[in-house]
PDB file of N, CA and C in Angstrom:
ATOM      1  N   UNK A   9     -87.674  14.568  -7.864  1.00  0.00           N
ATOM      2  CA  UNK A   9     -87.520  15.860  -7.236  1.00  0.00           C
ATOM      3  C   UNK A   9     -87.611  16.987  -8.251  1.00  0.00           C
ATOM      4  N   UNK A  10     -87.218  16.696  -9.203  1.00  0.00           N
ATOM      5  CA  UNK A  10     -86.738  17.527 -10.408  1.00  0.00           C
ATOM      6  C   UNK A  10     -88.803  18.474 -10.871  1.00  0.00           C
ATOM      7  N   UNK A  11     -89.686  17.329 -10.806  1.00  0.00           N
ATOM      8  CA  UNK A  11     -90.861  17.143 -11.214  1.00  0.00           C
ATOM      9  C   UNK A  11     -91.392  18.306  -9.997  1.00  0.00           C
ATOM     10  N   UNK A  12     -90.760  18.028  -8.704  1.00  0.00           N
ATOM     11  CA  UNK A  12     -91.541  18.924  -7.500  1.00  0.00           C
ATOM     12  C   UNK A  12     -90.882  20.447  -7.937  1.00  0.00           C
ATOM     13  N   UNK A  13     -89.762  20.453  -8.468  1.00  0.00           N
ATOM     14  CA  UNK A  13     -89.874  21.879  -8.428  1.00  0.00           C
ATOM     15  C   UNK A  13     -89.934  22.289  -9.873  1.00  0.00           C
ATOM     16  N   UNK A  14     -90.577  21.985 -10.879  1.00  0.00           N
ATOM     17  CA  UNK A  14     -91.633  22.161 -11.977  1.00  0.00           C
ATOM     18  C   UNK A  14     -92.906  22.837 -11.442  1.00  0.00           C
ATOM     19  N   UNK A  15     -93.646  22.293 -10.574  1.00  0.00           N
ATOM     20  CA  UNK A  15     -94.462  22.484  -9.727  1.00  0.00           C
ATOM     21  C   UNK A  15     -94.566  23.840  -9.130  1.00  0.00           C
ATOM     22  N   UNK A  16     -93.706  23.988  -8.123  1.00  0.00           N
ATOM     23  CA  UNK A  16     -93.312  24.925  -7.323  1.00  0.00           C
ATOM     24  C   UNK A  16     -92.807  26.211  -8.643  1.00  0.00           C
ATOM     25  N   UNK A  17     -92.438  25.894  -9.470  1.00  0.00           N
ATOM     26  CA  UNK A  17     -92.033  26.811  -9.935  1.00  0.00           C
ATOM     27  C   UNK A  17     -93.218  27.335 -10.643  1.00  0.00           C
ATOM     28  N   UNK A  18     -94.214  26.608 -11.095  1.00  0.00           N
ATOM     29  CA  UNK A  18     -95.041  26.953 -12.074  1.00  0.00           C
ATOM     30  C   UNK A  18     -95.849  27.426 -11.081  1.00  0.00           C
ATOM     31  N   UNK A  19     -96.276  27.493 -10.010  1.00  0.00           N
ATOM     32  CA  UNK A  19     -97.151  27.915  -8.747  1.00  0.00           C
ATOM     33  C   UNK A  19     -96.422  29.775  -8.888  1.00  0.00           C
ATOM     34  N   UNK A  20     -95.206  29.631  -8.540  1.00  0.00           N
ATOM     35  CA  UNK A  20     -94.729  30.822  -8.717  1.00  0.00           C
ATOM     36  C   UNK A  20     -95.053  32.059  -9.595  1.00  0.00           C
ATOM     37  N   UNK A  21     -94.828  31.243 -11.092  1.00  0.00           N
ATOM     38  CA  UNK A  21     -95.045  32.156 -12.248  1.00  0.00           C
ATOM     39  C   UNK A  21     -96.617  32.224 -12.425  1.00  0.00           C
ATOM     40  N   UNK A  22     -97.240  31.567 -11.813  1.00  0.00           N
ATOM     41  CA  UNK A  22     -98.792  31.782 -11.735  1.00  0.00           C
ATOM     42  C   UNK A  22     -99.329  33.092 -10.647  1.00  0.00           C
ATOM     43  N   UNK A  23     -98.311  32.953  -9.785  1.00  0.00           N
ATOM     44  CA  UNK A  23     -98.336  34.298  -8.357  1.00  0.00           C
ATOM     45  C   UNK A  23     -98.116  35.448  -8.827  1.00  0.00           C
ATOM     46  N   UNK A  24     -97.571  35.265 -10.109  1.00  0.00           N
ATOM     47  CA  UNK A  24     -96.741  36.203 -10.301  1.00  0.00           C
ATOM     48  C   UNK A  24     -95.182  37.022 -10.448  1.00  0.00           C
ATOM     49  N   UNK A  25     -95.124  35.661  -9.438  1.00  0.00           N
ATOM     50  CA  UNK A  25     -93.662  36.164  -8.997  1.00  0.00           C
ATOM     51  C   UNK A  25     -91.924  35.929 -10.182  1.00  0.00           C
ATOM     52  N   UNK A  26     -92.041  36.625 -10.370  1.00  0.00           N
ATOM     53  CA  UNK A  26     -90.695  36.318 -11.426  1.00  0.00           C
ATOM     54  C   UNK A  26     -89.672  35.142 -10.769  1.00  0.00           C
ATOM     55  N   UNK A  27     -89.558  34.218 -12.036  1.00  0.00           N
ATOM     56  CA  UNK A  27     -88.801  33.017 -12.364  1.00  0.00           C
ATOM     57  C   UNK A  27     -87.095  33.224 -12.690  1.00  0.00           C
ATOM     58  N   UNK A  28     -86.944  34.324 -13.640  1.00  0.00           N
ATOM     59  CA  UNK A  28     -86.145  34.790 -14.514  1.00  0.00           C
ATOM     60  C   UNK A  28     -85.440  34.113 -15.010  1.00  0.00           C
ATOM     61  N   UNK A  29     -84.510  33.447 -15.603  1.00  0.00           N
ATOM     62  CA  UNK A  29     -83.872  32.538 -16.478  1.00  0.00           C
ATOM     63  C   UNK A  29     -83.703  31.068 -16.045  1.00  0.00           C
ATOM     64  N   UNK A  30     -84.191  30.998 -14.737  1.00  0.00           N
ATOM     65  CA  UNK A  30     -84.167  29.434 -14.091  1.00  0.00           C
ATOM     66  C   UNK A  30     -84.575  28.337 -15.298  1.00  0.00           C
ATOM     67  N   UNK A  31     -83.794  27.307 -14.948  1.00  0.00           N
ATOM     68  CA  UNK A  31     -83.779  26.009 -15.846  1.00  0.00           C
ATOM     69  C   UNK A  31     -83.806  24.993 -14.325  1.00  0.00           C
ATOM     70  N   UNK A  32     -84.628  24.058 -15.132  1.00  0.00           N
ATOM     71  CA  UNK A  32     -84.501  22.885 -13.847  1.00  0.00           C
ATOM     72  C   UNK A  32     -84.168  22.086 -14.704  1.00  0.00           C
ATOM     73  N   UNK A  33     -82.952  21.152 -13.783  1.00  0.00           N
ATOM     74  CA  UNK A  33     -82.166  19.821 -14.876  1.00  0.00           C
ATOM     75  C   UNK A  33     -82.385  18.778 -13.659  1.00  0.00           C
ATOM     76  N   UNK A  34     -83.207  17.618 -14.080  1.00  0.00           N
ATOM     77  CA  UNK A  34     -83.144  16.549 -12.701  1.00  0.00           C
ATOM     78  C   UNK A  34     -82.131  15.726 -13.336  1.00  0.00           C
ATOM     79  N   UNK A  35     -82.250  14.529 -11.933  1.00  0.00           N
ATOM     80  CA  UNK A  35     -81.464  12.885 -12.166  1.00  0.00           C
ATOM     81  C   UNK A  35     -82.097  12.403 -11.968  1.00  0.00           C
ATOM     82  N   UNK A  36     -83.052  12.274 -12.640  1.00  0.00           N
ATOM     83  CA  UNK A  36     -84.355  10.723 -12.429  1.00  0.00           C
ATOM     84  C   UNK A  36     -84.812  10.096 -13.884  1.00  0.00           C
ATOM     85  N   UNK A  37     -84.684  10.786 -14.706  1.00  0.00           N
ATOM     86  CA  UNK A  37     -84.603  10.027 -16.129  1.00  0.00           C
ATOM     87  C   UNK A  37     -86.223   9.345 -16.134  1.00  0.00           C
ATOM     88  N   UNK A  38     -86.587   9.458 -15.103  1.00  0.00           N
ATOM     89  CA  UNK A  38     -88.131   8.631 -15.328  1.00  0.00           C
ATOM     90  C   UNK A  38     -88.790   8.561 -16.697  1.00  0.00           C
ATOM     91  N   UNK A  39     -89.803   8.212 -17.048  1.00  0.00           N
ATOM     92  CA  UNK A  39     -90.301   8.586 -18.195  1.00  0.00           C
ATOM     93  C   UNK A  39     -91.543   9.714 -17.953  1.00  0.00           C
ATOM     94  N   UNK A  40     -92.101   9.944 -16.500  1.00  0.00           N
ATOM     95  CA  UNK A  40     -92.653  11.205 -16.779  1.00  0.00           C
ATOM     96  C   UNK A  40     -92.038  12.399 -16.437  1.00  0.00           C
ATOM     97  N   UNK A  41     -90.750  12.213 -16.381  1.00  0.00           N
ATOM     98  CA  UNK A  41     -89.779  13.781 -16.298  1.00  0.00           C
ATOM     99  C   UNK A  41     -89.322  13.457 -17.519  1.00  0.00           C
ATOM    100  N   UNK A  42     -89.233  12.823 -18.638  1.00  0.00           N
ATOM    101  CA  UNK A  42     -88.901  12.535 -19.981  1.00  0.00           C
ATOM    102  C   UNK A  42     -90.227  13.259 -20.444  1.00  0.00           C
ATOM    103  N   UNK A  43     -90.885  12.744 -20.552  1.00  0.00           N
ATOM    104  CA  UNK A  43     -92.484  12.975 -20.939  1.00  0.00           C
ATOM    105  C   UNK A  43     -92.750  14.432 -20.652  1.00  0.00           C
ATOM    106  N   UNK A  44     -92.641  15.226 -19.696  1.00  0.00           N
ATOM    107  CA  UNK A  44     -93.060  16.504 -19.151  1.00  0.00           C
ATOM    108  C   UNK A  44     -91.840  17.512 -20.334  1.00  0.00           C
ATOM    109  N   UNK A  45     -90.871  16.798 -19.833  1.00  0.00           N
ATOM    110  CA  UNK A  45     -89.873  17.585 -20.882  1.00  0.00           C
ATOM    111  C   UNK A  45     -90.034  17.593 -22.495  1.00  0.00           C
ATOM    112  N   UNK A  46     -90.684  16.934 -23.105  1.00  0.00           N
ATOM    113  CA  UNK A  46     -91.097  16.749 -24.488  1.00  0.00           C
ATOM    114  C   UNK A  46     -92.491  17.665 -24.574  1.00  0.00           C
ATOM    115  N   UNK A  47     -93.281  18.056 -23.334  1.00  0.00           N
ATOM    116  CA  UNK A  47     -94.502  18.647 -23.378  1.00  0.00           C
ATOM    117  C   UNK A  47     -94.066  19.940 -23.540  1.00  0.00           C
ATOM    118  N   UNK A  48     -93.270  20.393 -22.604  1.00  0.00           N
ATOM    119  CA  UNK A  48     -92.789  21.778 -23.304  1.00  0.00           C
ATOM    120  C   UNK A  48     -93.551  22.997 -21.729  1.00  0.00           C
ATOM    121  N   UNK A  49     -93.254  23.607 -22.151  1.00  0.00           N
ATOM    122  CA  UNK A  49     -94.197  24.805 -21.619  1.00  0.00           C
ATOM    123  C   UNK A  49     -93.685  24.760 -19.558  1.00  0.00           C
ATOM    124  N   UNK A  50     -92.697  23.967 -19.320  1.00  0.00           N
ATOM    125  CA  UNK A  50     -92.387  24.097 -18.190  1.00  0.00           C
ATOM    126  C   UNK A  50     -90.659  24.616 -18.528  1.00  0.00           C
ATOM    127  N   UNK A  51     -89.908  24.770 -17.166  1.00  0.00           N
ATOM    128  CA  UNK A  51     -88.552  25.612 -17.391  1.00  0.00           C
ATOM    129  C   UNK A  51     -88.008  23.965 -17.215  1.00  0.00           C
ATOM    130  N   UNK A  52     -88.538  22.469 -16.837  1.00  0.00           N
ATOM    131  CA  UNK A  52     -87.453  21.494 -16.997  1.00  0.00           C
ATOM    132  C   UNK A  52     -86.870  21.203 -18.432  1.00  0.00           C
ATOM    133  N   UNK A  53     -85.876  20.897 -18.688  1.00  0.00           N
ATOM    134  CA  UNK A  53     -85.174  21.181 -19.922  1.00  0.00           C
ATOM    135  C   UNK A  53     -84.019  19.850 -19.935  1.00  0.00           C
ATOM    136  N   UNK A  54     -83.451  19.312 -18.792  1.00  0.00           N
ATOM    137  CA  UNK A  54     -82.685  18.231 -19.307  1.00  0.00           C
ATOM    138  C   UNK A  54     -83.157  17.115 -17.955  1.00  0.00           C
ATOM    139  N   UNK A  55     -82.415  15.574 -18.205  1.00  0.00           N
ATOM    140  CA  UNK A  55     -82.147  14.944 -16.754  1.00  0.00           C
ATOM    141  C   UNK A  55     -81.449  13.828 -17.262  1.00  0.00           C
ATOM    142  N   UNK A  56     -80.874  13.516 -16.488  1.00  0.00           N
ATOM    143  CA  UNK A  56     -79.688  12.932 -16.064  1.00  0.00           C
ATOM    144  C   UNK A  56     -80.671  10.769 -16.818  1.00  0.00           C
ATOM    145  N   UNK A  57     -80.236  10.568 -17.462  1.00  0.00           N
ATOM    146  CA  UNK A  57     -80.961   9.284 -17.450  1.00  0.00           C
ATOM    147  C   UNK A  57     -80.276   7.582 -17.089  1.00  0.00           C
ATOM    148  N   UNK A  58     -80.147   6.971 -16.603  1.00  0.00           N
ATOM    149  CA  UNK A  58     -79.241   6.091 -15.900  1.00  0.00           C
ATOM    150  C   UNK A  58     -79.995   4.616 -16.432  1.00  0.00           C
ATOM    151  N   UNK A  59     -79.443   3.596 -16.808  1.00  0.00           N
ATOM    152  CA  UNK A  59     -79.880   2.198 -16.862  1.00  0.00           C
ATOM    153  C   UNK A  59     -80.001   1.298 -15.982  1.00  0.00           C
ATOM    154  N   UNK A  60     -81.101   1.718 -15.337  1.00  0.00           N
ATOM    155  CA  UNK A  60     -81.168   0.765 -13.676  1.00  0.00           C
ATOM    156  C   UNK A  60     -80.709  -0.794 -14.277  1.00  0.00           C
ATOM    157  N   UNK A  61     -80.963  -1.348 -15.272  1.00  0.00           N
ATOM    158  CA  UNK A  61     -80.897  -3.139 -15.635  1.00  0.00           C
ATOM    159  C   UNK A  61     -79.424  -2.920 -15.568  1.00  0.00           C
ATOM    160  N   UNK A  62     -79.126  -2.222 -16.201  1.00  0.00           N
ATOM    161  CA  UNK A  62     -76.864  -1.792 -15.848  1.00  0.00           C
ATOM    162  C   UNK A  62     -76.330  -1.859 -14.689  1.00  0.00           C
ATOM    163  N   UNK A  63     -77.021  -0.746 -13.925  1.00  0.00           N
ATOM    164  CA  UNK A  63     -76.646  -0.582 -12.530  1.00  0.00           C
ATOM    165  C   UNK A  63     -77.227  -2.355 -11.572  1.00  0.00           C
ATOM    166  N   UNK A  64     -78.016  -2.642 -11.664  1.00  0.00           N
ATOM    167  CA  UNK A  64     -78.447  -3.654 -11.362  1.00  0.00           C
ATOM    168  C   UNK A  64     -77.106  -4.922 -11.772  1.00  0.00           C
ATOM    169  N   UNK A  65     -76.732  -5.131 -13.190  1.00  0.00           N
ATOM    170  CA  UNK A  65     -75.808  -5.922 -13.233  1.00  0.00           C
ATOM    171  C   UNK A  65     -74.555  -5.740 -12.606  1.00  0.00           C
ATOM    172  N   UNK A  66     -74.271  -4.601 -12.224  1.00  0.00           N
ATOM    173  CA  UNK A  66     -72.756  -4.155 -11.860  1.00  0.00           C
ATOM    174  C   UNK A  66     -72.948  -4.708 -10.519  1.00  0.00           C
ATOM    175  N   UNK A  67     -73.705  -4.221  -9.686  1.00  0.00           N
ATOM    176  CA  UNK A  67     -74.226  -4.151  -8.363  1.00  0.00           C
ATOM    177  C   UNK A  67     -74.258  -5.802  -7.887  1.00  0.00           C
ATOM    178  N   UNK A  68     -74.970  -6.789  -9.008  1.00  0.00           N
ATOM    179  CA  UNK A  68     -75.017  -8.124  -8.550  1.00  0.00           C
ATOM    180  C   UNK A  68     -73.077  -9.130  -8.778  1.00  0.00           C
ATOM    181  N   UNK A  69     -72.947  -8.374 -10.185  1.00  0.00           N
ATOM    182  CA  UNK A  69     -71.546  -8.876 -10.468  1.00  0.00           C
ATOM    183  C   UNK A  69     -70.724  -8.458  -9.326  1.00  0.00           C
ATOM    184  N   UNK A  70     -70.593  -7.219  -8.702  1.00  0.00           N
ATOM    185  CA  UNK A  70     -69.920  -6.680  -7.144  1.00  0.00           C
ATOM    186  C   UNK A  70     -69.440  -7.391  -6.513  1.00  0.00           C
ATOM    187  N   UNK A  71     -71.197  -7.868  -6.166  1.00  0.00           N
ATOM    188  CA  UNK A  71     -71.750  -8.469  -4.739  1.00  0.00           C
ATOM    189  C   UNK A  71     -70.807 -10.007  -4.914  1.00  0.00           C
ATOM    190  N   UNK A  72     -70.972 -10.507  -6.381  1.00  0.00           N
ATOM    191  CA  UNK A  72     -70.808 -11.929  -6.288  1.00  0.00           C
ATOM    192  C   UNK A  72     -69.110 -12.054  -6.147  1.00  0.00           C
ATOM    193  N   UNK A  73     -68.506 -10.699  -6.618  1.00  0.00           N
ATOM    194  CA  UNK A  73     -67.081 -11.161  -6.506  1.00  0.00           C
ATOM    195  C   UNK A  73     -67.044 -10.722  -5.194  1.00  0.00           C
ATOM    196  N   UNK A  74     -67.067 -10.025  -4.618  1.00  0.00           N
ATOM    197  CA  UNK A  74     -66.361  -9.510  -2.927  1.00  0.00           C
ATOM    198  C   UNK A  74     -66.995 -10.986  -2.210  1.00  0.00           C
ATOM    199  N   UNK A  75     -68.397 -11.343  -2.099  1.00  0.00           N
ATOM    200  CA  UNK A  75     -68.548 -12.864  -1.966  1.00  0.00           C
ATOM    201  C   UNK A  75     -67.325 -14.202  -2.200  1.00  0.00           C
ATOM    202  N   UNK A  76     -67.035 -14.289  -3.939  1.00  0.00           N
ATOM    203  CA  UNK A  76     -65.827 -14.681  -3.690  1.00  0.00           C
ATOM    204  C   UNK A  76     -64.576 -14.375  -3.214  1.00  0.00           C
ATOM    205  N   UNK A  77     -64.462 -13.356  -2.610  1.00  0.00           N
ATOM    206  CA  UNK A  77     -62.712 -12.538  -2.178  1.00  0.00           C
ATOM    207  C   UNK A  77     -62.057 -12.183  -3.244  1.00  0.00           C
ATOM    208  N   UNK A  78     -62.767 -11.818  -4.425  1.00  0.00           N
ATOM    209  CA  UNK A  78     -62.232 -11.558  -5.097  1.00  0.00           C
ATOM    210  C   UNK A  78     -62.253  -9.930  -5.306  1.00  0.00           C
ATOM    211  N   UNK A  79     -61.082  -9.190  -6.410  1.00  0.00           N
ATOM    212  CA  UNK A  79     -60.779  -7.615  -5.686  1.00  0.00           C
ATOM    213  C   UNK A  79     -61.734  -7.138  -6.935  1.00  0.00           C
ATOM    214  N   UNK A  80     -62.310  -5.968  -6.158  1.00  0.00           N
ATOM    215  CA  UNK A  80     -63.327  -5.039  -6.960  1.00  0.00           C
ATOM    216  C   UNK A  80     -62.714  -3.521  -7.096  1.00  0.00           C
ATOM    217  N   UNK A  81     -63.595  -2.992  -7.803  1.00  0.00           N
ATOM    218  CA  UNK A  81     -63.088  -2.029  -8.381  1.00  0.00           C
ATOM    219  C   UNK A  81     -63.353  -0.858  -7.177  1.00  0.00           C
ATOM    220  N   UNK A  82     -62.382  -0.094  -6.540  1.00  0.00           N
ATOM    221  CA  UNK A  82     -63.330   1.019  -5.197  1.00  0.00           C
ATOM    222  C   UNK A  82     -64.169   1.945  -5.918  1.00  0.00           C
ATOM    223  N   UNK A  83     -64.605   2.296  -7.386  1.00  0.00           N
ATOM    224  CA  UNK A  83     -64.846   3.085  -8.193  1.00  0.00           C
ATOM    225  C   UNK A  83     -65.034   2.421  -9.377  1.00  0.00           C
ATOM    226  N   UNK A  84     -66.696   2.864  -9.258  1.00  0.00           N
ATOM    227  CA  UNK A  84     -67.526   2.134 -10.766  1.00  0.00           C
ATOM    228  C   UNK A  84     -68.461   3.219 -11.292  1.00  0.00           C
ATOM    229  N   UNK A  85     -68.147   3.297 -12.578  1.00  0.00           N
ATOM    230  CA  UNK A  85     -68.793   4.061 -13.606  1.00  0.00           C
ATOM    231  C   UNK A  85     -69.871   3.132 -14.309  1.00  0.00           C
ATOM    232  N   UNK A  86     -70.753   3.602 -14.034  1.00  0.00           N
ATOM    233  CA  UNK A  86     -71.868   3.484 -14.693  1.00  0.00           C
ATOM    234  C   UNK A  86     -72.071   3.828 -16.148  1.00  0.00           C
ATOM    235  N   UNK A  87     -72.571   3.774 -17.420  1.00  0.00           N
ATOM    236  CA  UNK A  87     -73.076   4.341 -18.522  1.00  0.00           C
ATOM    237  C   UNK A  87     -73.968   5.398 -18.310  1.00  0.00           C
ATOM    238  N   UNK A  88     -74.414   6.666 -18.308  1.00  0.00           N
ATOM    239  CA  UNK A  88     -75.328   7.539 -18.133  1.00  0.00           C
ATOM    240  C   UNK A  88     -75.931   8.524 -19.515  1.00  0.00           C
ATOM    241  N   UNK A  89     -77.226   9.178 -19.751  1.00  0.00           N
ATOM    242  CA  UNK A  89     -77.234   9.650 -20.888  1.00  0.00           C
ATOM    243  C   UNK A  89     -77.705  10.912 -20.507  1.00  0.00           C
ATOM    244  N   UNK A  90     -77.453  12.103 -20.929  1.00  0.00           N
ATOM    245  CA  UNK A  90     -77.956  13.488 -20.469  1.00  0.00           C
ATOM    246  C   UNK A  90     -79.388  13.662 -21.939  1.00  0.00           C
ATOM    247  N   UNK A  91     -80.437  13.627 -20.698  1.00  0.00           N
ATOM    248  CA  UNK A  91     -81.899  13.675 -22.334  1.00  0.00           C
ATOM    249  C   UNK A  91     -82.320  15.307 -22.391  1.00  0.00           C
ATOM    250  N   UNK A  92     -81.945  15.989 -23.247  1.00  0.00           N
ATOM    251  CA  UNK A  92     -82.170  17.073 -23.412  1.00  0.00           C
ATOM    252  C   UNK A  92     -83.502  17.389 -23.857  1.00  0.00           C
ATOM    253  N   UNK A  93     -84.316  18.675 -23.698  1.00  0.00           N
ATOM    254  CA  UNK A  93     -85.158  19.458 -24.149  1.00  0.00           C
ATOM    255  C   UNK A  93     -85.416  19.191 -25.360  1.00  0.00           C
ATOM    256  N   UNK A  94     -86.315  18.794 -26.246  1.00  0.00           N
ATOM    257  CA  UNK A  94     -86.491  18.581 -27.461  1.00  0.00           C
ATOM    258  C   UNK A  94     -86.424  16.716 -27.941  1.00  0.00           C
ATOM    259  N   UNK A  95     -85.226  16.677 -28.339  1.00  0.00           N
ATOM    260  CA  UNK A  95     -84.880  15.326 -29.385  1.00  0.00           C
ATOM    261  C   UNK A  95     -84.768  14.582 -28.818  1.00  0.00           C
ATOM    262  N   UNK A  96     -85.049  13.194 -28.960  1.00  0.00           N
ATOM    263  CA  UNK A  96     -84.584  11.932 -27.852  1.00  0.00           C
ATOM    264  C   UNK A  96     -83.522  11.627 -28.579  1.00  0.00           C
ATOM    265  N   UNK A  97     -83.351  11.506 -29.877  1.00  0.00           N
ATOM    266  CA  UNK A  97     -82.346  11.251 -30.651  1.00  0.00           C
ATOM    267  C   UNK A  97     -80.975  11.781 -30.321  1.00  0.00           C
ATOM    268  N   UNK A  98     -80.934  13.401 -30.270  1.00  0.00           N
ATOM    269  CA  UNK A  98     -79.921  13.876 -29.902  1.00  0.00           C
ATOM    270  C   UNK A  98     -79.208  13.733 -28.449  1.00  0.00           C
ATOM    271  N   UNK A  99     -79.821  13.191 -27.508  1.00  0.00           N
ATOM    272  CA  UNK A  99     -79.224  12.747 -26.096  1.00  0.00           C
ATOM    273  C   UNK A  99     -77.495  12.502 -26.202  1.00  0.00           C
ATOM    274  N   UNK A 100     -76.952  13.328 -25.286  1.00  0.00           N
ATOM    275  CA  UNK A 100     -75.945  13.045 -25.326  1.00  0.00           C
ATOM    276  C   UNK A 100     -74.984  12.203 -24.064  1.00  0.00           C
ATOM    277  N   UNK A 101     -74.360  11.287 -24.738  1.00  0.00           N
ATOM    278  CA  UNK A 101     -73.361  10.227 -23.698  1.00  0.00           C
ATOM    279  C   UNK A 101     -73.161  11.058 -22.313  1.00  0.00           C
ATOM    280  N   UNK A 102     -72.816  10.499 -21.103  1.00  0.00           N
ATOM    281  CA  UNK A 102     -72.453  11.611 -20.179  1.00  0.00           C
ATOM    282  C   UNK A 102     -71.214  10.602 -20.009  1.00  0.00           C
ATOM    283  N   UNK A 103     -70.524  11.049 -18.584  1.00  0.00           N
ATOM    284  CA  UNK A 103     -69.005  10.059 -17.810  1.00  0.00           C
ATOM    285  C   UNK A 103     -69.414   8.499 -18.177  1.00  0.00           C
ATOM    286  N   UNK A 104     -68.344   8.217 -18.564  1.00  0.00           N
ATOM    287  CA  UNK A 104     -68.303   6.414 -18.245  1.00  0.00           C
ATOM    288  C   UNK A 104     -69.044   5.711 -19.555  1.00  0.00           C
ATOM    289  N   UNK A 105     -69.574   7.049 -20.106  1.00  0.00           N
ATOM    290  CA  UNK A 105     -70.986   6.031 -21.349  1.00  0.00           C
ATOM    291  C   UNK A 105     -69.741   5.185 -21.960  1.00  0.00           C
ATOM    292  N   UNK A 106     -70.592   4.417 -22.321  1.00  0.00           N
ATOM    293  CA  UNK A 106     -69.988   3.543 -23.778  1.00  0.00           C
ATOM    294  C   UNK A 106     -69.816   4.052 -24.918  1.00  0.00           C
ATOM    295  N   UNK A 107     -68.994   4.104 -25.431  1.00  0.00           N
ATOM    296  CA  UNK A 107     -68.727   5.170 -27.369  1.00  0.00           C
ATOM    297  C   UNK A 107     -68.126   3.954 -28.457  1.00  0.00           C
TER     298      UNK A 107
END
């Protein structure tokens, strides 16, 4: 979504129409909203980046305990990384990361 209004926005500033300090920050971490953001020259600037193989293990470990009756957590944190504008290096931890 983050990518559609890159789009829309850049349609805008092509109309003419003033942008003015707008920043677009998605949650899709993809690698071409990673990729677009390293290109530069658009207002996206951060997104949210998530470890689907993580989320995937939590999700199957879940499944297999409520399967056994066994008690789960009502509230699971994920690891997440906020990928900023510029550095991949500098990405910073978000809720729940690992430190």
């Amino acid at each position: 979504m983050a990518l559609g209004a890159v789009d829309a926005v850049q349609k805008r500033a092509a109309a003419g129409e003033g942008i003015g300090d707008l920043v677009i920050v998605g949650v899709d971490g993809t690698r071409e909203a990673i990729a677009t953001i390293d290109a530069g020259g658009t207002r996206f600037r951060s997104t949210v980046v998530q470890e689907s193989g993580r989320v995937a293990e939590v999700a199957v470990s879940t499944l297999l305990k409520l399967r056994a009756h066994e008690p789960v957590e009502v509230k699971t944190f994920i690891p997440t990384t906020i990928y900023p504008f510029g550095n991949a290096s500098s990405a910073i931890s978000g809720p729940g990361a690992a430190k």
